XYZ file of C-alpha atoms in Angstrom:
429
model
C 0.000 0.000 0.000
C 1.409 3.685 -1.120
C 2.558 5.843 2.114
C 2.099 9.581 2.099
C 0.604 11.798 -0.825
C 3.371 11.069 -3.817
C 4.097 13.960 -4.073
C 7.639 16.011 -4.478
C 9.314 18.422 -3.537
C 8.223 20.500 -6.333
C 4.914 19.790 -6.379
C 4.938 21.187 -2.485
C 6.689 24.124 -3.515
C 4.408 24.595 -6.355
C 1.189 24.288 -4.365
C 2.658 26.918 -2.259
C 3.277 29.691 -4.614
C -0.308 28.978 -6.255
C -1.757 29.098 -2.781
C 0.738 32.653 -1.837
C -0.770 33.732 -5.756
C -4.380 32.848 -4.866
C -4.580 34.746 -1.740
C -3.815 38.030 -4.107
C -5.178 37.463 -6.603
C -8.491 36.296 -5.440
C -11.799 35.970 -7.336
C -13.583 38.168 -5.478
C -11.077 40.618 -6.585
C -10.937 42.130 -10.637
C -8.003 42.257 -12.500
C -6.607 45.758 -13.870
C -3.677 44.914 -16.094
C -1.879 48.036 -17.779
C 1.037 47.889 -19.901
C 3.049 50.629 -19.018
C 4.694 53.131 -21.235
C 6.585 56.400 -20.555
C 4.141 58.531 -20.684
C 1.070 56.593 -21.747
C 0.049 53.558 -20.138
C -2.754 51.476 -21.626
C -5.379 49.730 -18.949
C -7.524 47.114 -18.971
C -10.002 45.710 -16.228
C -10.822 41.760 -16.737
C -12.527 39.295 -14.841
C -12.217 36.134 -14.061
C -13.305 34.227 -17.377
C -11.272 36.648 -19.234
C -13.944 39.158 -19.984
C -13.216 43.015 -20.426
C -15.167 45.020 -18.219
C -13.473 48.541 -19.424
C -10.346 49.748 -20.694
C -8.944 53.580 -20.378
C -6.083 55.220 -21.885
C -4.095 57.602 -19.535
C -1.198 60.141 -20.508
C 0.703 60.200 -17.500
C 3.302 59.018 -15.900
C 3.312 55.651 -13.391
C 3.702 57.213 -10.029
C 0.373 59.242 -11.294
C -2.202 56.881 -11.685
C -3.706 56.933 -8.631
C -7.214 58.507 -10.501
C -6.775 55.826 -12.858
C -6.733 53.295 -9.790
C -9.581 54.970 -8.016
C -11.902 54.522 -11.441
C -11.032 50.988 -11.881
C -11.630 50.594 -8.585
C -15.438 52.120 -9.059
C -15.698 49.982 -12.389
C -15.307 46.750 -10.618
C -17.627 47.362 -7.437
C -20.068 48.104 -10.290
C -19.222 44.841 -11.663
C -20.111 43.299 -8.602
C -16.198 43.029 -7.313
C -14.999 43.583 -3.804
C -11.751 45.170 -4.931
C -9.047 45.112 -7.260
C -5.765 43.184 -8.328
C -3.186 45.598 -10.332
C -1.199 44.082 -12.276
C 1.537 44.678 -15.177
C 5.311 43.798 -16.269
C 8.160 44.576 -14.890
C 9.339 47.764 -16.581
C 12.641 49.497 -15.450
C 11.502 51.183 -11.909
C 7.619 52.278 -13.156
C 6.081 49.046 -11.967
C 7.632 50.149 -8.166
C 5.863 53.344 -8.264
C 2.996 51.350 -9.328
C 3.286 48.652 -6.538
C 3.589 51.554 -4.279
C -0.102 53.630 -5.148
C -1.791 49.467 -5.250
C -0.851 49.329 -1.639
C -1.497 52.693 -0.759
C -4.986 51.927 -2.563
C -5.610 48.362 -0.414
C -4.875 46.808 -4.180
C -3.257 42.965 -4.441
C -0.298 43.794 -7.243
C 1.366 40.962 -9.111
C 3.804 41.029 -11.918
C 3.671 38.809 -15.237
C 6.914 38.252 -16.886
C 7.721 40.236 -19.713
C 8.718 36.893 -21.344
C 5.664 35.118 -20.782
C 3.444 38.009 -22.541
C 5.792 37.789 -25.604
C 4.947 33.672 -25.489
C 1.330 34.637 -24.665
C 1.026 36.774 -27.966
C 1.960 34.380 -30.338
C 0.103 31.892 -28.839
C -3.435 34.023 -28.516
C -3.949 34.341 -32.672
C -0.672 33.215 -33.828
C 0.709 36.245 -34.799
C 3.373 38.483 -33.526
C 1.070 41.600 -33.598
C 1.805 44.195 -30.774
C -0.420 47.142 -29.944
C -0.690 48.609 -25.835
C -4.708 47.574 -25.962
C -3.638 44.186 -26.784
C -0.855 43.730 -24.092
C -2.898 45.139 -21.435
C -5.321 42.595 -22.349
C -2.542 39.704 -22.290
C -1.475 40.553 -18.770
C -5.224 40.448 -17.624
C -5.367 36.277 -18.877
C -2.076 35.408 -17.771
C -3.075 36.943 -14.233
C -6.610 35.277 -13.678
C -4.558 31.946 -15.208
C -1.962 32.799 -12.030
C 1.021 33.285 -14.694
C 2.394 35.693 -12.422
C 4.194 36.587 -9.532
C 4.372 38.109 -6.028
C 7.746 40.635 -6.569
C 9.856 41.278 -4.166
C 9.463 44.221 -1.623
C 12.516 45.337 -0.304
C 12.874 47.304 2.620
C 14.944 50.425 2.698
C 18.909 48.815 3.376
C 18.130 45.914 0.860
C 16.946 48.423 -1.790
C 20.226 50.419 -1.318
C 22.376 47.063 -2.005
C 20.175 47.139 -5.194
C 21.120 50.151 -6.319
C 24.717 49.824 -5.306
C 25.292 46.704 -7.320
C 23.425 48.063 -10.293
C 25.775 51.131 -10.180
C 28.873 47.968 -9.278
C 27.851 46.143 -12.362
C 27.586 49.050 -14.850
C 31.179 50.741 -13.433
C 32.795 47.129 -13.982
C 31.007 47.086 -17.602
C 33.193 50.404 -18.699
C 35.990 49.182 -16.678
C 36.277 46.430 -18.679
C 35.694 48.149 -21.825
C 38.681 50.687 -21.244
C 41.127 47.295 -20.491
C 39.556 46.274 -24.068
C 39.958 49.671 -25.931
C 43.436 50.268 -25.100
C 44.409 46.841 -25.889
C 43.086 46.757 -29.265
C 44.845 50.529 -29.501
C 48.094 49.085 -28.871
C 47.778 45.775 -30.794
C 47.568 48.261 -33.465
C 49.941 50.901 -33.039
C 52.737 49.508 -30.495
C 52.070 45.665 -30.226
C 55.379 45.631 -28.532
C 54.131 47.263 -25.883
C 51.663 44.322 -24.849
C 54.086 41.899 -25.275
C 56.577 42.445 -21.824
C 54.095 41.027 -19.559
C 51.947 37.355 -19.377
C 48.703 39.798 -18.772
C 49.167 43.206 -19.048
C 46.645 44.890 -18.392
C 46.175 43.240 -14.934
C 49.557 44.073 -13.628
C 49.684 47.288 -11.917
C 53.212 48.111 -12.845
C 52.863 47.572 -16.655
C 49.953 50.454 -16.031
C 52.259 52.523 -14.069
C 54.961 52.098 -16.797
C 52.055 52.871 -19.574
C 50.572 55.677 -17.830
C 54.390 57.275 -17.659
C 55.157 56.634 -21.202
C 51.667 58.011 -22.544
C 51.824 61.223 -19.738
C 55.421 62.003 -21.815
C 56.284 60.625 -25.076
C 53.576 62.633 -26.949
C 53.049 59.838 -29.334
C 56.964 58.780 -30.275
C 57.675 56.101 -27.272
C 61.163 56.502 -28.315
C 62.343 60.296 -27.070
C 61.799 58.521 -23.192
C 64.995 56.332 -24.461
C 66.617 60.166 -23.597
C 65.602 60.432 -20.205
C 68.009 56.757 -19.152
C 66.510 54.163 -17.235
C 66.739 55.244 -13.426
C 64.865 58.130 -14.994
C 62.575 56.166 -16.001
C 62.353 53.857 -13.143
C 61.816 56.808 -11.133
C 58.676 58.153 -12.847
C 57.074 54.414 -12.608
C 57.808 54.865 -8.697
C 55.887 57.729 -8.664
C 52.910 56.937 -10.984
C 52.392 53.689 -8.620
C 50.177 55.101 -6.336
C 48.015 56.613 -9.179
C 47.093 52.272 -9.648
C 46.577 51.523 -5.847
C 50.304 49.224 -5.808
C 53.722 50.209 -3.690
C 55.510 47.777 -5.310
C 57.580 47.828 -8.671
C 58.611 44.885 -10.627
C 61.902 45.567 -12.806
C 61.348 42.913 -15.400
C 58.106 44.601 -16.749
C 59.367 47.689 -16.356
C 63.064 47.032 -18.311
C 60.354 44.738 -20.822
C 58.400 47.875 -21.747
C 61.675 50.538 -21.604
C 63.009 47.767 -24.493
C 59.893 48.269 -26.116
C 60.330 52.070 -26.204
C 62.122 51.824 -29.528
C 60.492 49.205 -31.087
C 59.602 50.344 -34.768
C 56.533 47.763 -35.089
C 52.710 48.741 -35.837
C 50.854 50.945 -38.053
C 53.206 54.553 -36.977
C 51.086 56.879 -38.547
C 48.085 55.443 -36.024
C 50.522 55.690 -33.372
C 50.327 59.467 -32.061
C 46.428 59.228 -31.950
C 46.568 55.660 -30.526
C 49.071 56.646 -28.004
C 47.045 60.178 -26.919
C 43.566 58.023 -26.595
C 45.275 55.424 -24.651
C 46.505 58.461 -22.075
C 42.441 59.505 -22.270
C 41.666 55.928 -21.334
C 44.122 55.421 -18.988
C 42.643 58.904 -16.951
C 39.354 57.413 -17.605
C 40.311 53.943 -15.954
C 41.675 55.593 -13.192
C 38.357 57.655 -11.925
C 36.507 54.419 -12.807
C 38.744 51.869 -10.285
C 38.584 55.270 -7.682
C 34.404 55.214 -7.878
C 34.573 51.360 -7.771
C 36.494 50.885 -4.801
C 33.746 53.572 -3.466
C 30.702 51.748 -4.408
C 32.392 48.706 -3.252
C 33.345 50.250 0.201
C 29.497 51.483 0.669
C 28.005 48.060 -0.214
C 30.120 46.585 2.472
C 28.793 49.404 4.922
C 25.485 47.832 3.979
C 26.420 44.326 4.075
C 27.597 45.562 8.197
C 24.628 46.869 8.788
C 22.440 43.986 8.271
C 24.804 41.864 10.053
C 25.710 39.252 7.236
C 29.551 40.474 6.796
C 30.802 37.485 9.466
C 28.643 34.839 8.067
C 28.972 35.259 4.489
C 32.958 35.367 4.976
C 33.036 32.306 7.056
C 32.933 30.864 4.245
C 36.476 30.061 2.183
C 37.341 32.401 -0.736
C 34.381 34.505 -0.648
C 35.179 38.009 0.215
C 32.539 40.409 1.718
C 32.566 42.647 -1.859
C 31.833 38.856 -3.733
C 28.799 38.307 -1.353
C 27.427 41.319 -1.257
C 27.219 42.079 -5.396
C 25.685 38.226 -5.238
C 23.544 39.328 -2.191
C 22.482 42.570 -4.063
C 21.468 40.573 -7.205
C 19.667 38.160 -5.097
C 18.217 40.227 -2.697
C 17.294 39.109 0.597
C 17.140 35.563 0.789
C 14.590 34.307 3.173
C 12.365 35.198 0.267
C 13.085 31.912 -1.514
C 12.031 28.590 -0.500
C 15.122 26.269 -1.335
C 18.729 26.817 -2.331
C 17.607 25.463 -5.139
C 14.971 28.005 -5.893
C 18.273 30.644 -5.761
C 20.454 28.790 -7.954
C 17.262 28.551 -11.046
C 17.045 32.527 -10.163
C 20.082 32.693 -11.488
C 19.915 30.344 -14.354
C 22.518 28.062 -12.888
C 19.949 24.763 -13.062
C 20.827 21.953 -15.167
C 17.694 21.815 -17.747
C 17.171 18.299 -18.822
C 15.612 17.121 -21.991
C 14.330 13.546 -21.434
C 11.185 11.385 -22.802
C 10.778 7.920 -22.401
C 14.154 6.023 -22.811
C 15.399 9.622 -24.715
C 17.492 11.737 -22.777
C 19.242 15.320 -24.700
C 21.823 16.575 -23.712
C 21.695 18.740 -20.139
C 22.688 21.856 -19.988
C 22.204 24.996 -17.609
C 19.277 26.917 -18.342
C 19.965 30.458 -18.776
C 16.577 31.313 -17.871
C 17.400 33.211 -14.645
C 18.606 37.095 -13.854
C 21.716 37.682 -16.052
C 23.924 39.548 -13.327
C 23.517 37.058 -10.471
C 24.858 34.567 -13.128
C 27.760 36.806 -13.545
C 28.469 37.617 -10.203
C 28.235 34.217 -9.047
C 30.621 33.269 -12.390
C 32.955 35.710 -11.147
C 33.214 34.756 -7.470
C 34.057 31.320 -8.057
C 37.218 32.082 -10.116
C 38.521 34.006 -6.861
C 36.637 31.359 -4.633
C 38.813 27.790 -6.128
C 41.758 29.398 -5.261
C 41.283 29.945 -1.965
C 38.680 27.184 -1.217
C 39.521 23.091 -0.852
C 36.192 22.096 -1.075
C 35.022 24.181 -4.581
C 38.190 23.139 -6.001
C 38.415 19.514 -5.125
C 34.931 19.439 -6.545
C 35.900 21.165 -9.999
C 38.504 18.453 -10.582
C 36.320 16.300 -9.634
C 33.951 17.068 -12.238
C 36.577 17.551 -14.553
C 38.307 14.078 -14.013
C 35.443 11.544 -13.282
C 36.657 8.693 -15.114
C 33.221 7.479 -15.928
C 32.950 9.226 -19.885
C 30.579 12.062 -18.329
C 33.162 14.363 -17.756
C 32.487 18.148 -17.770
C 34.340 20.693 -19.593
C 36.250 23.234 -17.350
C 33.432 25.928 -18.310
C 30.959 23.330 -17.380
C 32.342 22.344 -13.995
C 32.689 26.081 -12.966
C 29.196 26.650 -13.036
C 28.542 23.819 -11.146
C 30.834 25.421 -8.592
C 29.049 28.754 -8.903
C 25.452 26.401 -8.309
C 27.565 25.286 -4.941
C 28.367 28.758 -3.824
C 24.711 29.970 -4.389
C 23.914 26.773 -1.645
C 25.965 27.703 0.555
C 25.642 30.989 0.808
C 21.638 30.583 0.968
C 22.444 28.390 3.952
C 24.764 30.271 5.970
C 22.323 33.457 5.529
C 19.180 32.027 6.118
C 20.516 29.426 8.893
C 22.937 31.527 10.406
């Protein structure tokens, strides 16, 4: 005889969120679903079997609808409703100032995935056709259907850690596209010049030695040859503070004073090349100084809820990894499993099996972009420093079975791992 219900994990889970969905959007409640714009959002209030009750066009902007609210509101008690569930997609920062007049209002607010209303259009006629009306309408069935979800409301010190690793993430972006600029400069116009040091770029006294040469040689590398070499060795000294290092290392720096008079490259790109690279290099500069500020300030907030012992305590994860992971994440009480993390990030194997069939398994991709990322990056610091990640990447990378991973493969397992553990630590203390 069959014990308990049968059921799994994910079928608990599931009944959960439908349950958590249902208690918002309820049936005594109508739906208004508006697909918001700039400055003109498009409404529509639905019922329960999908019917349009009335639809309004407003010319305003999200944090004033309020008197759109208010009328909806009087449409459905006509309608025989109790009250009202707002709904729409996620749009940059509108749907928060939406969110904020629903509660204000005594409104249930959901949010449909901008995704799902892009499936939900092709499959309503079969075309692609897009108009605001028609959206707005969308939303409405996907809601009464429960194809939507409860979003996250953050209080005031996880909002900030929002905002500080959006303004992290976009700083690294142009970071990293200064390292890219002046190395395709230089590839072009001195290729000698990359070629004194394994990575460039990341050592702090080729940049010293590059920010000298470009502050001085107004295009012609060669004149420095003039000044000697403790002259030269001197003015690396002093640009090393400029790059946050103390210490020099003299086989770069004689590398790159060979490379002064180097002939090869495309000379008559050189004295541009060489002028933008000093540009870049000032650029690069302010960027690492309002970095390492942003970074400082999310560790502030990472203090002040308390998390900065836990989340270290655990092996190759600094405080600056956990909290850009943390800030992508949000808090994390808010999800059920570790599991439930590690698909928000897109981190989940997705199998393909039927039958006796089975496809190949990959990770999904299906979660938020920059949580992938920052868990991606933190693991690269993290095997270094940790026994456990690394044993387990060469594990995965060795099993002598035939279903060995690639080294790509086997890091993002490592980044699922991190994900789990941090989710513990935080939410078990």
């Amino acid at each position: 005889m069959a014990q308990g219900s049968g059921l799994t994990r994910g079928d608990r889970n599931r009944n959960d969120r439908i349950a958590a969905l249902r208690a918002v959007v309820r049936r005594d409640r109508a739906v208004l679903a508006i697909d918001l714009g700039e400055d003109k959002q498009a409404a529509a209030l639905v019922d329960h079997e999908g019917r349009v009750l009335a639809r309004r066009i407003v010319k305003a902007k999200a944090y004033q609808l309020g008197e759109l609210l208010a009328w909806a509101a009087g449409k459905a008690a006509a309608a025989g409703f109790a009250g009202l569930t707002v709904a729409c997609e996620p749009t940059g920062h509108r749907w928060k100032a939406l969110m904020g007049l629903a509660d204000a209002a005594g409104c249930g607010f959901v949010c449909v995935q901008s995704l799902a209303v892009a499936r939900a259009r092709e499959g309503d006629d079969y075309t692609r056709d897009k108009t605001d009306h028609r959206d707005a309408y969308l939303i409405g069935k996907l809601v009464i259907r429960l194809d939507c979800y409860l979003p996250e409301r953050a209080d005031e010190i996880w909002a900030r850690l929002r905002h500080l690793g959006a303004r992290r993430f976009a700083l690294v972006a142009d970071v990293i596209s200064c390292m890219q600029q002046v190395s395709d400069l230089l590839a072009c116009a001195w290729p000698a010049a990359l070629g004194v040091a394994a990575r460039p770029l990341e050592a702090t006294t080729w940049l010293a030695a590059m920010g000298a040469v470009t502050d001085r040689c107004n295009g012609n590398p060669a004149r420095l040859r003039t000044m000697g070499y403790d002259k030269f060795v001197a003015a690396v000294r002093r640009e090393l503070p400029r790059w946050g290092a103390k210490n020099i290392y003299h086989k770069i720096v004689k590398g790159l004073w060979e490379a002064l008079a180097d002939p090869g490259g495309v000379i008559a790109q050189r004295r541009g090349a060489l002028e933008r690279v000093h540009l870049l290099m000032g650029d690069w500069r302010s960027l690492l100084a309002r970095l390492a500020d942003t970074e400082g300030r999310m560790t502030a907030v990472l203090d002040e809820l308390g998390l900065t012992e836990l989340v270290t305590s655990i092996d190759g994860l600094s405080a600056v990894g956990a909290a850009v992971i943390l800030a992508e994440t949000g808090e994390l009480s808010r999800f059920s499993s570790a599991r439930s993390v590690v698909k928000h990030a897109g981190l989940n194997p997705s199998e393909h099996t039927s039958a006796t069939l089975a496809g190949k398994t990959r990770i999904s991709h299906r979660g938020r972009p920059g949580l992938r990322t920052a868990a991606w990056r933190a693991v690269w610091g993290g095997m270094r420093h940790n026994r456990v990640l690394h044993a387990r990447h060469a594990h995965l990378t060795g099993r002598p079975d035939g279903n060995r991973l690639s080294d790509g493969q086997a890091r993002a397992a490592c980044a699922a791992t991190l994900l789990r553990w941090l989710y513990a630590v935080v939410t078990k203390g």
